[in-house]
Amino acid sequence: MGVFQLGKMTLSSMFGKPETLLYPAETKEPPQGLKGSIKLDPSTCILCGMCMRNCPCSAIRVDKATRTWSINHFMCIQCQYCARTCPKGSLTMLPHYTAPSTKIEEEVVSVPEQEKKAPNSE
């Protein structure tokens, strides 16, 4: 039985449509829900550190003293857990593939000071 299945698969591969694309010339649309790289919106980040505490591979660092947020994309496993636990929704997954890299670099983002709202005097 296994020989016939192998023959069927071989013949369909020989005479069928190719499964791969000519990548540089033809690009394929990314599938719905693709987990790409993490992106921070610094205007809404409050530097609470929830993303850092919940990251399973410790790829995120939050430094309140210097008001910086950093991610090591080489260590990130793109599980999206940091984006789901962010209370302000500052982290999002970009819907495209992450480019391969040979350098281990951290992306460091400066987070601006938030304007404090004055309490109502009423």
mmCIF file with all atom_site columns, C-alpha atoms in Angstrom:
data_model
loop_
_atom_site.group_PDB
_atom_site.id
_atom_site.type_symbol
_atom_site.label_atom_id
_atom_site.label_alt_id
_atom_site.label_comp_id
_atom_site.label_asym_id
_atom_site.label_entity_id
_atom_site.label_seq_id
_atom_site.pdbx_PDB_ins_code
_atom_site.Cartn_x
_atom_site.Cartn_y
_atom_site.Cartn_z
_atom_site.occupancy
_atom_site.B_iso_or_equiv
_atom_site.pdbx_formal_charge
_atom_site.auth_seq_id
_atom_site.auth_comp_id
_atom_site.auth_asym_id
_atom_site.auth_atom_id
_atom_site.pdbx_PDB_model_num
ATOM 1   C CA . MET A 1 1   ? 0.000   0.000  0.000   1.00 0.00 ? 1   MET A CA 1
ATOM 2   C CA . GLY A 1 2   ? 2.843   2.427  0.831   1.00 0.00 ? 2   GLY A CA 1
ATOM 3   C CA . VAL A 1 3   ? 4.460   1.961  -2.601  1.00 0.00 ? 3   VAL A CA 1
ATOM 4   C CA . PHE A 1 4   ? 1.275   3.016  -4.392  1.00 0.00 ? 4   PHE A CA 1
ATOM 5   C CA . GLN A 1 5   ? 0.887   6.114  -2.219  1.00 0.00 ? 5   GLN A CA 1
ATOM 6   C CA . LEU A 1 6   ? 4.507   7.053  -2.910  1.00 0.00 ? 6   LEU A CA 1
ATOM 7   C CA . GLY A 1 7   ? 3.959   6.571  -6.658  1.00 0.00 ? 7   GLY A CA 1
ATOM 8   C CA . LYS A 1 8   ? 0.799   8.677  -6.608  1.00 0.00 ? 8   LYS A CA 1
ATOM 9   C CA . MET A 1 9   ? 2.576   11.473 -4.712  1.00 0.00 ? 9   MET A CA 1
ATOM 10  C CA . THR A 1 10  ? 5.545   11.352 -7.101  1.00 0.00 ? 10  THR A CA 1
ATOM 11  C CA . LEU A 1 11  ? 3.385   11.520 -10.228 1.00 0.00 ? 11  LEU A CA 1
ATOM 12  C CA . SER A 1 12  ? 1.247   14.359 -8.893  1.00 0.00 ? 12  SER A CA 1
ATOM 13  C CA . SER A 1 13  ? 4.404   16.289 -8.002  1.00 0.00 ? 13  SER A CA 1
ATOM 14  C CA . MET A 1 14  ? 5.906   15.737 -11.438 1.00 0.00 ? 14  MET A CA 1
ATOM 15  C CA . PHE A 1 15  ? 2.868   16.795 -13.439 1.00 0.00 ? 15  PHE A CA 1
ATOM 16  C CA . GLY A 1 16  ? 1.090   19.139 -11.035 1.00 0.00 ? 16  GLY A CA 1
ATOM 17  C CA . LYS A 1 17  ? 1.399   22.810 -10.246 1.00 0.00 ? 17  LYS A CA 1
ATOM 18  C CA . PRO A 1 18  ? 4.510   23.699 -8.213  1.00 0.00 ? 18  PRO A CA 1
ATOM 19  C CA . GLU A 1 19  ? 3.951   24.245 -4.504  1.00 0.00 ? 19  GLU A CA 1
ATOM 20  C CA . THR A 1 20  ? 6.533   27.023 -4.182  1.00 0.00 ? 20  THR A CA 1
ATOM 21  C CA . LEU A 1 21  ? 6.648   30.500 -5.657  1.00 0.00 ? 21  LEU A CA 1
ATOM 22  C CA . LEU A 1 22  ? 9.467   32.304 -7.386  1.00 0.00 ? 22  LEU A CA 1
ATOM 23  C CA . TYR A 1 23  ? 10.017  34.387 -4.236  1.00 0.00 ? 23  TYR A CA 1
ATOM 24  C CA . PRO A 1 24  ? 11.713  37.577 -5.349  1.00 0.00 ? 24  PRO A CA 1
ATOM 25  C CA . ALA A 1 25  ? 9.542   37.852 -8.449  1.00 0.00 ? 25  ALA A CA 1
ATOM 26  C CA . GLU A 1 26  ? 6.257   36.696 -6.902  1.00 0.00 ? 26  GLU A CA 1
ATOM 27  C CA . THR A 1 27  ? 5.214   37.489 -3.365  1.00 0.00 ? 27  THR A CA 1
ATOM 28  C CA . LYS A 1 28  ? 2.424   35.799 -1.512  1.00 0.00 ? 28  LYS A CA 1
ATOM 29  C CA . GLU A 1 29  ? -0.052  37.655 0.681   1.00 0.00 ? 29  GLU A CA 1
ATOM 30  C CA . PRO A 1 30  ? 0.595   36.933 4.361   1.00 0.00 ? 30  PRO A CA 1
ATOM 31  C CA . PRO A 1 31  ? -2.009  34.669 5.936   1.00 0.00 ? 31  PRO A CA 1
ATOM 32  C CA . GLN A 1 32  ? -4.662  36.135 8.220   1.00 0.00 ? 32  GLN A CA 1
ATOM 33  C CA . GLY A 1 33  ? -3.421  36.330 11.821  1.00 0.00 ? 33  GLY A CA 1
ATOM 34  C CA . LEU A 1 34  ? 0.280   36.104 10.942  1.00 0.00 ? 34  LEU A CA 1
ATOM 35  C CA . LYS A 1 35  ? 2.463   36.767 13.960  1.00 0.00 ? 35  LYS A CA 1
ATOM 36  C CA . GLY A 1 36  ? 5.168   39.118 12.710  1.00 0.00 ? 36  GLY A CA 1
ATOM 37  C CA . SER A 1 37  ? 7.406   41.343 14.779  1.00 0.00 ? 37  SER A CA 1
ATOM 38  C CA . ILE A 1 38  ? 6.335   43.370 17.826  1.00 0.00 ? 38  ILE A CA 1
ATOM 39  C CA . LYS A 1 39  ? 5.914   47.121 17.469  1.00 0.00 ? 39  LYS A CA 1
ATOM 40  C CA . LEU A 1 40  ? 5.517   49.613 20.330  1.00 0.00 ? 40  LEU A CA 1
ATOM 41  C CA . ASP A 1 41  ? 3.444   52.793 20.185  1.00 0.00 ? 41  ASP A CA 1
ATOM 42  C CA . PRO A 1 42  ? 5.476   55.012 22.550  1.00 0.00 ? 42  PRO A CA 1
ATOM 43  C CA . SER A 1 43  ? 2.747   57.664 22.783  1.00 0.00 ? 43  SER A CA 1
ATOM 44  C CA . THR A 1 44  ? 0.456   55.306 24.736  1.00 0.00 ? 44  THR A CA 1
ATOM 45  C CA . CYS A 1 45  ? 3.052   53.293 26.711  1.00 0.00 ? 45  CYS A CA 1
ATOM 46  C CA . ILE A 1 46  ? 3.058   53.922 30.474  1.00 0.00 ? 46  ILE A CA 1
ATOM 47  C CA . LEU A 1 47  ? 6.192   51.805 31.171  1.00 0.00 ? 47  LEU A CA 1
ATOM 48  C CA . CYS A 1 48  ? 4.280   49.549 33.563  1.00 0.00 ? 48  CYS A CA 1
ATOM 49  C CA . GLY A 1 49  ? 6.481   46.544 32.770  1.00 0.00 ? 49  GLY A CA 1
ATOM 50  C CA . MET A 1 50  ? 3.645   44.042 32.275  1.00 0.00 ? 50  MET A CA 1
ATOM 51  C CA . CYS A 1 51  ? 5.096   43.027 28.906  1.00 0.00 ? 51  CYS A CA 1
ATOM 52  C CA . MET A 1 52  ? 8.532   42.465 30.441  1.00 0.00 ? 52  MET A CA 1
ATOM 53  C CA . ARG A 1 53  ? 7.177   40.377 33.325  1.00 0.00 ? 53  ARG A CA 1
ATOM 54  C CA . ASN A 1 54  ? 4.992   38.232 31.058  1.00 0.00 ? 54  ASN A CA 1
ATOM 55  C CA . CYS A 1 55  ? 7.509   37.616 28.248  1.00 0.00 ? 55  CYS A CA 1
ATOM 56  C CA . PRO A 1 56  ? 8.361   33.889 28.411  1.00 0.00 ? 56  PRO A CA 1
ATOM 57  C CA . CYS A 1 57  ? 11.838  34.360 26.909  1.00 0.00 ? 57  CYS A CA 1
ATOM 58  C CA . SER A 1 58  ? 12.839  37.669 28.584  1.00 0.00 ? 58  SER A CA 1
ATOM 59  C CA . ALA A 1 59  ? 13.225  39.465 25.263  1.00 0.00 ? 59  ALA A CA 1
ATOM 60  C CA . ILE A 1 60  ? 11.709  42.744 26.539  1.00 0.00 ? 60  ILE A CA 1
ATOM 61  C CA . ARG A 1 61  ? 13.278  45.203 28.952  1.00 0.00 ? 61  ARG A CA 1
ATOM 62  C CA . VAL A 1 62  ? 11.585  48.256 30.439  1.00 0.00 ? 62  VAL A CA 1
ATOM 63  C CA . ASP A 1 63  ? 13.713  50.910 32.138  1.00 0.00 ? 63  ASP A CA 1
ATOM 64  C CA . LYS A 1 64  ? 11.651  53.525 33.968  1.00 0.00 ? 64  LYS A CA 1
ATOM 65  C CA . ALA A 1 65  ? 14.716  55.559 34.984  1.00 0.00 ? 65  ALA A CA 1
ATOM 66  C CA . THR A 1 66  ? 15.769  56.270 31.384  1.00 0.00 ? 66  THR A CA 1
ATOM 67  C CA . ARG A 1 67  ? 12.185  55.960 30.040  1.00 0.00 ? 67  ARG A CA 1
ATOM 68  C CA . THR A 1 68  ? 13.175  53.357 27.442  1.00 0.00 ? 68  THR A CA 1
ATOM 69  C CA . TRP A 1 69  ? 11.561  50.163 26.201  1.00 0.00 ? 69  TRP A CA 1
ATOM 70  C CA . SER A 1 70  ? 13.690  47.623 24.345  1.00 0.00 ? 70  SER A CA 1
ATOM 71  C CA . ILE A 1 71  ? 13.174  44.281 22.637  1.00 0.00 ? 71  ILE A CA 1
ATOM 72  C CA . ASN A 1 72  ? 15.707  41.750 21.438  1.00 0.00 ? 72  ASN A CA 1
ATOM 73  C CA . HIS A 1 73  ? 14.075  40.436 18.251  1.00 0.00 ? 73  HIS A CA 1
ATOM 74  C CA . PHE A 1 74  ? 16.592  37.588 18.126  1.00 0.00 ? 74  PHE A CA 1
ATOM 75  C CA . MET A 1 75  ? 15.246  36.216 21.424  1.00 0.00 ? 75  MET A CA 1
ATOM 76  C CA . CYS A 1 76  ? 11.562  36.962 20.737  1.00 0.00 ? 76  CYS A CA 1
ATOM 77  C CA . ILE A 1 77  ? 9.495   33.870 19.868  1.00 0.00 ? 77  ILE A CA 1
ATOM 78  C CA . GLN A 1 78  ? 6.586   35.998 18.593  1.00 0.00 ? 78  GLN A CA 1
ATOM 79  C CA . CYS A 1 79  ? 4.039   34.415 20.917  1.00 0.00 ? 79  CYS A CA 1
ATOM 80  C CA . GLN A 1 80  ? 2.085   37.706 21.180  1.00 0.00 ? 80  GLN A CA 1
ATOM 81  C CA . TYR A 1 81  ? 1.696   37.309 24.936  1.00 0.00 ? 81  TYR A CA 1
ATOM 82  C CA . CYS A 1 82  ? 3.193   40.757 25.597  1.00 0.00 ? 82  CYS A CA 1
ATOM 83  C CA . ALA A 1 83  ? 0.669   42.395 23.267  1.00 0.00 ? 83  ALA A CA 1
ATOM 84  C CA . ARG A 1 84  ? -2.229  40.585 24.939  1.00 0.00 ? 84  ARG A CA 1
ATOM 85  C CA . THR A 1 85  ? -1.148  41.617 28.455  1.00 0.00 ? 85  THR A CA 1
ATOM 86  C CA . CYS A 1 86  ? -0.447  45.293 27.694  1.00 0.00 ? 86  CYS A CA 1
ATOM 87  C CA . PRO A 1 87  ? -3.089  47.287 29.615  1.00 0.00 ? 87  PRO A CA 1
ATOM 88  C CA . LYS A 1 88  ? -2.943  50.247 27.197  1.00 0.00 ? 88  LYS A CA 1
ATOM 89  C CA . GLY A 1 89  ? -2.715  48.253 23.956  1.00 0.00 ? 89  GLY A CA 1
ATOM 90  C CA . SER A 1 90  ? 0.626   49.845 23.108  1.00 0.00 ? 90  SER A CA 1
ATOM 91  C CA . LEU A 1 91  ? 2.087   46.658 21.619  1.00 0.00 ? 91  LEU A CA 1
ATOM 92  C CA . THR A 1 92  ? 0.918   45.238 18.321  1.00 0.00 ? 92  THR A CA 1
ATOM 93  C CA . MET A 1 93  ? 2.068   42.460 16.019  1.00 0.00 ? 93  MET A CA 1
ATOM 94  C CA . LEU A 1 94  ? 2.964   43.627 12.529  1.00 0.00 ? 94  LEU A CA 1
ATOM 95  C CA . PRO A 1 95  ? 1.323   41.428 9.881   1.00 0.00 ? 95  PRO A CA 1
ATOM 96  C CA . HIS A 1 96  ? 4.452   40.643 7.863   1.00 0.00 ? 96  HIS A CA 1
ATOM 97  C CA . TYR A 1 97  ? 7.339   38.245 8.070   1.00 0.00 ? 97  TYR A CA 1
ATOM 98  C CA . THR A 1 98  ? 10.376  39.239 10.089  1.00 0.00 ? 98  THR A CA 1
ATOM 99  C CA . ALA A 1 99  ? 13.483  39.573 7.955   1.00 0.00 ? 99  ALA A CA 1
ATOM 100 C CA . PRO A 1 100 ? 16.276  37.151 8.834   1.00 0.00 ? 100 PRO A CA 1
ATOM 101 C CA . SER A 1 101 ? 19.238  38.631 10.646  1.00 0.00 ? 101 SER A CA 1
ATOM 102 C CA . THR A 1 102 ? 22.715  37.559 11.634  1.00 0.00 ? 102 THR A CA 1
ATOM 103 C CA . LYS A 1 103 ? 23.261  40.358 14.157  1.00 0.00 ? 103 LYS A CA 1
ATOM 104 C CA . ILE A 1 104 ? 21.904  40.212 17.681  1.00 0.00 ? 104 ILE A CA 1
ATOM 105 C CA . GLU A 1 105 ? 20.616  43.729 18.228  1.00 0.00 ? 105 GLU A CA 1
ATOM 106 C CA . GLU A 1 106 ? 18.083  45.311 20.532  1.00 0.00 ? 106 GLU A CA 1
ATOM 107 C CA . GLU A 1 107 ? 15.518  47.780 19.304  1.00 0.00 ? 107 GLU A CA 1
ATOM 108 C CA . VAL A 1 108 ? 15.415  50.597 21.852  1.00 0.00 ? 108 VAL A CA 1
ATOM 109 C CA . VAL A 1 109 ? 12.456  52.992 21.903  1.00 0.00 ? 109 VAL A CA 1
ATOM 110 C CA . SER A 1 110 ? 12.348  56.187 23.968  1.00 0.00 ? 110 SER A CA 1
ATOM 111 C CA . VAL A 1 111 ? 9.000   56.721 25.632  1.00 0.00 ? 111 VAL A CA 1
ATOM 112 C CA . PRO A 1 112 ? 8.009   60.389 26.029  1.00 0.00 ? 112 PRO A CA 1
ATOM 113 C CA . GLU A 1 113 ? 6.804   61.772 29.321  1.00 0.00 ? 113 GLU A CA 1
ATOM 114 C CA . GLN A 1 114 ? 3.035   61.445 29.700  1.00 0.00 ? 114 GLN A CA 1
ATOM 115 C CA . GLU A 1 115 ? 1.026   64.560 30.455  1.00 0.00 ? 115 GLU A CA 1
ATOM 116 C CA . LYS A 1 116 ? -0.677  64.191 33.807  1.00 0.00 ? 116 LYS A CA 1
ATOM 117 C CA . LYS A 1 117 ? -4.318  65.133 33.854  1.00 0.00 ? 117 LYS A CA 1
ATOM 118 C CA . ALA A 1 118 ? -5.332  67.564 36.522  1.00 0.00 ? 118 ALA A CA 1
ATOM 119 C CA . PRO A 1 119 ? -7.921  66.197 38.939  1.00 0.00 ? 119 PRO A CA 1
ATOM 120 C CA . ASN A 1 120 ? -11.341 67.761 38.675  1.00 0.00 ? 120 ASN A CA 1
ATOM 121 C CA . SER A 1 121 ? -11.737 70.615 41.107  1.00 0.00 ? 121 SER A CA 1
ATOM 122 C CA . GLU A 1 122 ? -15.481 70.126 41.253  1.00 0.00 ? 122 GLU A CA 1
#
